[in-house]
Coordinates of C-alpha atoms in Angstrom, one line a residue:
X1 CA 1.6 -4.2 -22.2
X2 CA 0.6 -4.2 -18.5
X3 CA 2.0 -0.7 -16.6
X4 CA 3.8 -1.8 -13.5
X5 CA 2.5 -1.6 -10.1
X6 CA 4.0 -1.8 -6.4
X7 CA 2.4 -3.6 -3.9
X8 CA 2.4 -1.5 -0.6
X9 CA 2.3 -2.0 3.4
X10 CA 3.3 -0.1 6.2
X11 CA 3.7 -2.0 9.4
X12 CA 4.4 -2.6 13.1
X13 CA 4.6 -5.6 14.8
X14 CA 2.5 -7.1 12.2
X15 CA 3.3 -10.8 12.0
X16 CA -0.1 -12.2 12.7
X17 CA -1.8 -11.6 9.0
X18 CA 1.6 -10.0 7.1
X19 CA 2.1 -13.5 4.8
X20 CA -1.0 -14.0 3.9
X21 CA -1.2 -9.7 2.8
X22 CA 1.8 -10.1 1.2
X23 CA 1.0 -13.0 -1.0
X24 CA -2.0 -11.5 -2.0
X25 CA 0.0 -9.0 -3.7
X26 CA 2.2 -11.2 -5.2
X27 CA 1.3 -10.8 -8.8
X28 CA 3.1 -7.2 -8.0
X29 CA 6.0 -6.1 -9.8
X30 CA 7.4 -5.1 -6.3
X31 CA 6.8 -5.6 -2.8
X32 CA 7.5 -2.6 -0.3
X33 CA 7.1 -2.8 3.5
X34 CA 8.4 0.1 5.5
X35 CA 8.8 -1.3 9.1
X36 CA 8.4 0.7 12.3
X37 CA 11.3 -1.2 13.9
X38 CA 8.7 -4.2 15.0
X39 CA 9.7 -6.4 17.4
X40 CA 8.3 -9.1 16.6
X41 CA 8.8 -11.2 13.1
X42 CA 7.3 -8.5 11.0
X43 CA 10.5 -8.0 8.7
X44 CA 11.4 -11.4 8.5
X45 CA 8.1 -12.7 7.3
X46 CA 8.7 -9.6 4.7
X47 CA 12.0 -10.8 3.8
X48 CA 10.7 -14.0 3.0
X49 CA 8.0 -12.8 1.0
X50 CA 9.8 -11.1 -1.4
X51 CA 9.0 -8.2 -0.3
X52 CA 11.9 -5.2 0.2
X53 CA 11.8 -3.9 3.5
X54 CA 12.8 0.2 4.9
X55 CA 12.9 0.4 8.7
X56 CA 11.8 4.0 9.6
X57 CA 10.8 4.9 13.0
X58 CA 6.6 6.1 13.1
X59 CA 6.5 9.8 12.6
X60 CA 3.2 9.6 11.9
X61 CA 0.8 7.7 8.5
X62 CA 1.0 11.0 6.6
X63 CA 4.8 11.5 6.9
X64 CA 5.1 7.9 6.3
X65 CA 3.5 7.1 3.6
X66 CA 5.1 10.4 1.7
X67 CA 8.1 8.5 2.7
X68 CA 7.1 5.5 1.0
X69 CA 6.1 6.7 -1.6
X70 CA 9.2 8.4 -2.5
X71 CA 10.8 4.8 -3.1
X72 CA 8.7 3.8 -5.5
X73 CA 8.8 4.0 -9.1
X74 CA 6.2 1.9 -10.6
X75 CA 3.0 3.5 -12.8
X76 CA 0.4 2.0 -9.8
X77 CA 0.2 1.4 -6.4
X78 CA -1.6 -1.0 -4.4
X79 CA -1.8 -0.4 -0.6
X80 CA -3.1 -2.5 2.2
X81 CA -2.7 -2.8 5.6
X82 CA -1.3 -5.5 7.5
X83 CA -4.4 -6.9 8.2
X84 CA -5.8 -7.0 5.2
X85 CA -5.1 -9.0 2.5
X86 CA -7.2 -9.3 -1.4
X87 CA -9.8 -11.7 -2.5
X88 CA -9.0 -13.3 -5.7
X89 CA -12.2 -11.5 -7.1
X90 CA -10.4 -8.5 -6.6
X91 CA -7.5 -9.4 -7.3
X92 CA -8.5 -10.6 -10.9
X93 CA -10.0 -7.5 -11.5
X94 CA -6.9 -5.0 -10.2
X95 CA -4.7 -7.0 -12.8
X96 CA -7.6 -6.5 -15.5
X97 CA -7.2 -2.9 -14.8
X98 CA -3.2 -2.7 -14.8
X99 CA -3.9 -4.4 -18.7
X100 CA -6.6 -1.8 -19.8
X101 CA -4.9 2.0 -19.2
X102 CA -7.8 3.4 -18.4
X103 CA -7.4 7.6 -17.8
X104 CA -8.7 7.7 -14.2
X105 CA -6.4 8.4 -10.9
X106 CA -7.4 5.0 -9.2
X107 CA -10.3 2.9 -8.2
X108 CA -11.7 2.3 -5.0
X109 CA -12.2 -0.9 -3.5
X110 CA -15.0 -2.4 -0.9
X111 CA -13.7 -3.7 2.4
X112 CA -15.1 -6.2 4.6
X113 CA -14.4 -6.4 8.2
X114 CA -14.7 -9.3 10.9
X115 CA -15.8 -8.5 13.9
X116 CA -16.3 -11.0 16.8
X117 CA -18.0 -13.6 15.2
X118 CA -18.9 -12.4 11.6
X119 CA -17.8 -10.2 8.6
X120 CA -20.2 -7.3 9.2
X121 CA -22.7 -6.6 6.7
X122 CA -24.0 -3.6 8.6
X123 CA -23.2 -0.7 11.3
X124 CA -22.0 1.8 9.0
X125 CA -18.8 -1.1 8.0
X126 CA -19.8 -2.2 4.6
X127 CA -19.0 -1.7 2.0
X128 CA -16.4 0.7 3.1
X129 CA -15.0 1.8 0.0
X130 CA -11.4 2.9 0.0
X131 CA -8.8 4.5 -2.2
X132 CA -6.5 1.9 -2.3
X133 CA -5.5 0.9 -6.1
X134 CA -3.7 4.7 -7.5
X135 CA -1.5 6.0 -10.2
X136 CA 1.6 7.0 -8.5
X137 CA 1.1 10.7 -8.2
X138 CA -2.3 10.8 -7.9
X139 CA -3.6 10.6 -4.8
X140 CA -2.7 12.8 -1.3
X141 CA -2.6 11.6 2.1
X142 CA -4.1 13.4 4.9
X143 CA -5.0 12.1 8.8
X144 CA -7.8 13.1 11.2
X145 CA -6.7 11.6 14.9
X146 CA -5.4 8.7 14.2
X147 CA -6.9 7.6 10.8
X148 CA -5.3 8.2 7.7
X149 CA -7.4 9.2 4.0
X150 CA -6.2 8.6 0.9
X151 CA -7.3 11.7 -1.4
X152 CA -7.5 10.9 -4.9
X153 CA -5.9 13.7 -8.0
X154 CA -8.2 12.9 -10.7
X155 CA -11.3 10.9 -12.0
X156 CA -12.0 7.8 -10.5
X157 CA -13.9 4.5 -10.6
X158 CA -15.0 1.5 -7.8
X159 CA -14.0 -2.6 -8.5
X160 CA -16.1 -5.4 -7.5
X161 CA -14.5 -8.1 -4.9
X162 CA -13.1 -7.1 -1.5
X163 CA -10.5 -6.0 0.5
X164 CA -10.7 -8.7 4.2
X165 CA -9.9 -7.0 7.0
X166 CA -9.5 -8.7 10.6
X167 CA -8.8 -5.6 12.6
X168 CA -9.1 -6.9 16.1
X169 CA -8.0 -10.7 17.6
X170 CA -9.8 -10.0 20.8
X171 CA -12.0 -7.5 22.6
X172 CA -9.1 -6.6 24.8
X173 CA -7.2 -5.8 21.9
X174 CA -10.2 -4.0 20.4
X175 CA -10.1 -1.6 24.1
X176 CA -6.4 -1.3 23.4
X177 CA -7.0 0.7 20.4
X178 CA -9.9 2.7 21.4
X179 CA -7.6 3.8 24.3
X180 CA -5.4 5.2 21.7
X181 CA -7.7 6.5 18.6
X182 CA -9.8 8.2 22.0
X183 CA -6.6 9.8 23.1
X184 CA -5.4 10.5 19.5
X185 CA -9.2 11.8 18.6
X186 CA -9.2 14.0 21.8
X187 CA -5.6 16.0 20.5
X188 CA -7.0 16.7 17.2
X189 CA -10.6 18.1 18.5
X190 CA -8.1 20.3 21.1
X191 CA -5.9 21.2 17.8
X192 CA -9.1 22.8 16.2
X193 CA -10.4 24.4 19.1
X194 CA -13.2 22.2 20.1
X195 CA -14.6 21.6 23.9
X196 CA -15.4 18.7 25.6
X197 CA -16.2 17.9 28.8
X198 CA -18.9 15.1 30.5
X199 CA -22.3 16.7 28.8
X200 CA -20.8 17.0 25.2
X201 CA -19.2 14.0 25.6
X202 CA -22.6 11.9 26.6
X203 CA -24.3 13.5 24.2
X204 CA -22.2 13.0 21.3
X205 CA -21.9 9.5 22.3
X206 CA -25.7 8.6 22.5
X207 CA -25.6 9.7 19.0
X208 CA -22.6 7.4 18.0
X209 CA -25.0 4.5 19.3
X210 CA -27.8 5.8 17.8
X211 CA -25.8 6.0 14.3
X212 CA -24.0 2.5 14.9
X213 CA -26.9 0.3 16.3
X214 CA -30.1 2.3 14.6
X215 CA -29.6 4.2 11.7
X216 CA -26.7 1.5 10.2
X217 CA -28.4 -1.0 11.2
X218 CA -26.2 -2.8 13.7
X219 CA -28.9 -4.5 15.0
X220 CA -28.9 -7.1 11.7
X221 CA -25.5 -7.8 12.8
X222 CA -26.5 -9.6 15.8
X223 CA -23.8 -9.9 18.7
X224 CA -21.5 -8.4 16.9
X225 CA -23.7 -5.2 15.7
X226 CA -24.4 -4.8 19.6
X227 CA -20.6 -4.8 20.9
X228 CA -19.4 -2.5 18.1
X229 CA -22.4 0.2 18.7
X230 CA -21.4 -0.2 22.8
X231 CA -17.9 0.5 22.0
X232 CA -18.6 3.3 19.7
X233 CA -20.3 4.7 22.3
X234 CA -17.4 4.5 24.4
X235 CA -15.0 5.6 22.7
X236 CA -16.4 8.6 21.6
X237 CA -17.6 9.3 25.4
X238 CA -14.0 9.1 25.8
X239 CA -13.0 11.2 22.6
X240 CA -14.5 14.3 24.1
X241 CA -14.1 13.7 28.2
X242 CA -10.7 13.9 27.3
X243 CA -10.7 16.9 25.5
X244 CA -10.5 18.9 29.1
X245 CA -8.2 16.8 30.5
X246 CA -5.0 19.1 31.7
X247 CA -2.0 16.8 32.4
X248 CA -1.8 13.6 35.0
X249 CA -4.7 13.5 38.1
X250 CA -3.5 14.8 41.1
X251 CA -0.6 16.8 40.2
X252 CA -0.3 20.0 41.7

């Protein structure tokens, strides 16, 4: 008999790729989404999926997700994010998984990104594997900056087929979040009692490019491979310029 298994999603203003996340999970015994009061049809397009729905305001991915998973009582978990959504591949071989009981914590998946003009096959993106199929109980969640980890209890083993991700709709939206990982990335460096200031911060961002464009090679990636590496560099110029920063420019 297959164990039962919860498909999850955290979201926020999420309406552009939720239906199509949602109904990739669909062969879930239950869909929870636990909304950061969106503002836009996030909950509705939930609602209409199926899906049962917690409004919680954002105190944070690790708070939330221990939330989350509070409220659920399958055997398995499947999380995603709002912009990402299974390939049947994977999909077939989740519910293969769910029927065979195997004694491991969870499995992690590849995840393939589009950036620009291309799913990136390069630049440090791919294959990406993440924790993202669990026993309930088995696995920790921990954050650096703004980027959450999923930390599994136990043995583990990797599926085939992938996890699509379509992180940014637009350069400018792209900026947008390096203005807040940057910001977010800077608070945690301050929290462990790192410096920054304009020679740390060139110098650890020449490396980022170097690492992005070079050593990944983001230069098979074309366009796309080129743009990524340039804002890597930035944001991580950023990062640690703003480790020094002390309050608004100007004041007093």
């Amino acid at each position: 008999m297959r164990e039962t298994v919860t498909g999850l999603v955290l979201t926020y203003n999420g309406e552009r790729l939720l239906e199509k996340c949602l109904k990739s999970l669909d062969f879930c015994d239950e869909l929870l989404v636990v909304d950061s009061q969106s503002t836009d049809r996030t909950r509705e397009i939930a609602e209409a999926c199926g899906a049962r729905v917690l409004v919680r305001a954002w105190p944070g991915p690790v708070d939330q997700f221990r939330f989350a998973l509070r409220e659920i009582g399958t055997t398995w978990v499947v999380s995603l994010d709002q912009d990402e959504f299974l390939t049947d591949e994977l999909r077939r071989n989740i519910e293969d998984k769910l029927d065979a009981d195997e004694p491991v914590a969870g499995y992690y998946v590849p995840r393939s990104s589009f950036y620009f003009n291309r799913f990136m096959k390069h630049s440090g993106w791919y294959p990406d594997y993440l924790f993202r199929v669990f026993r309930n109980g088995k696995m920790d969640v921990t954050a650096s900056g703004a980027h959450y980890h999923f930390n599994p209890r136990g043995e583990t083993l990797k599926l085939s087929g992938d996890i699509l991700h379509y992180p940014y709709e637009s350069f400018r939206q792209h900026m947008d979040k390096i203005n807040y990982y940057a910001e977010e990335g800077a608070a945690a460096l301050r929290e462990k009692g790192r410096r920054g200031g304009p020679g740390r911060a060139l110098l650890h961002a020449v490396g980022r490019f170097v690492k992005l464009y070079l050593l990944k090679l983001g230069f098979l990636d074309g366009t796309a491979g080129l743009c990524n590496a340039l804002a890597g560099f930035y944001y991580t110029f950023q990062k640690y310029i703003r480790v020094e920063e002390r309050g608004k420019w100007g004041d007093g």
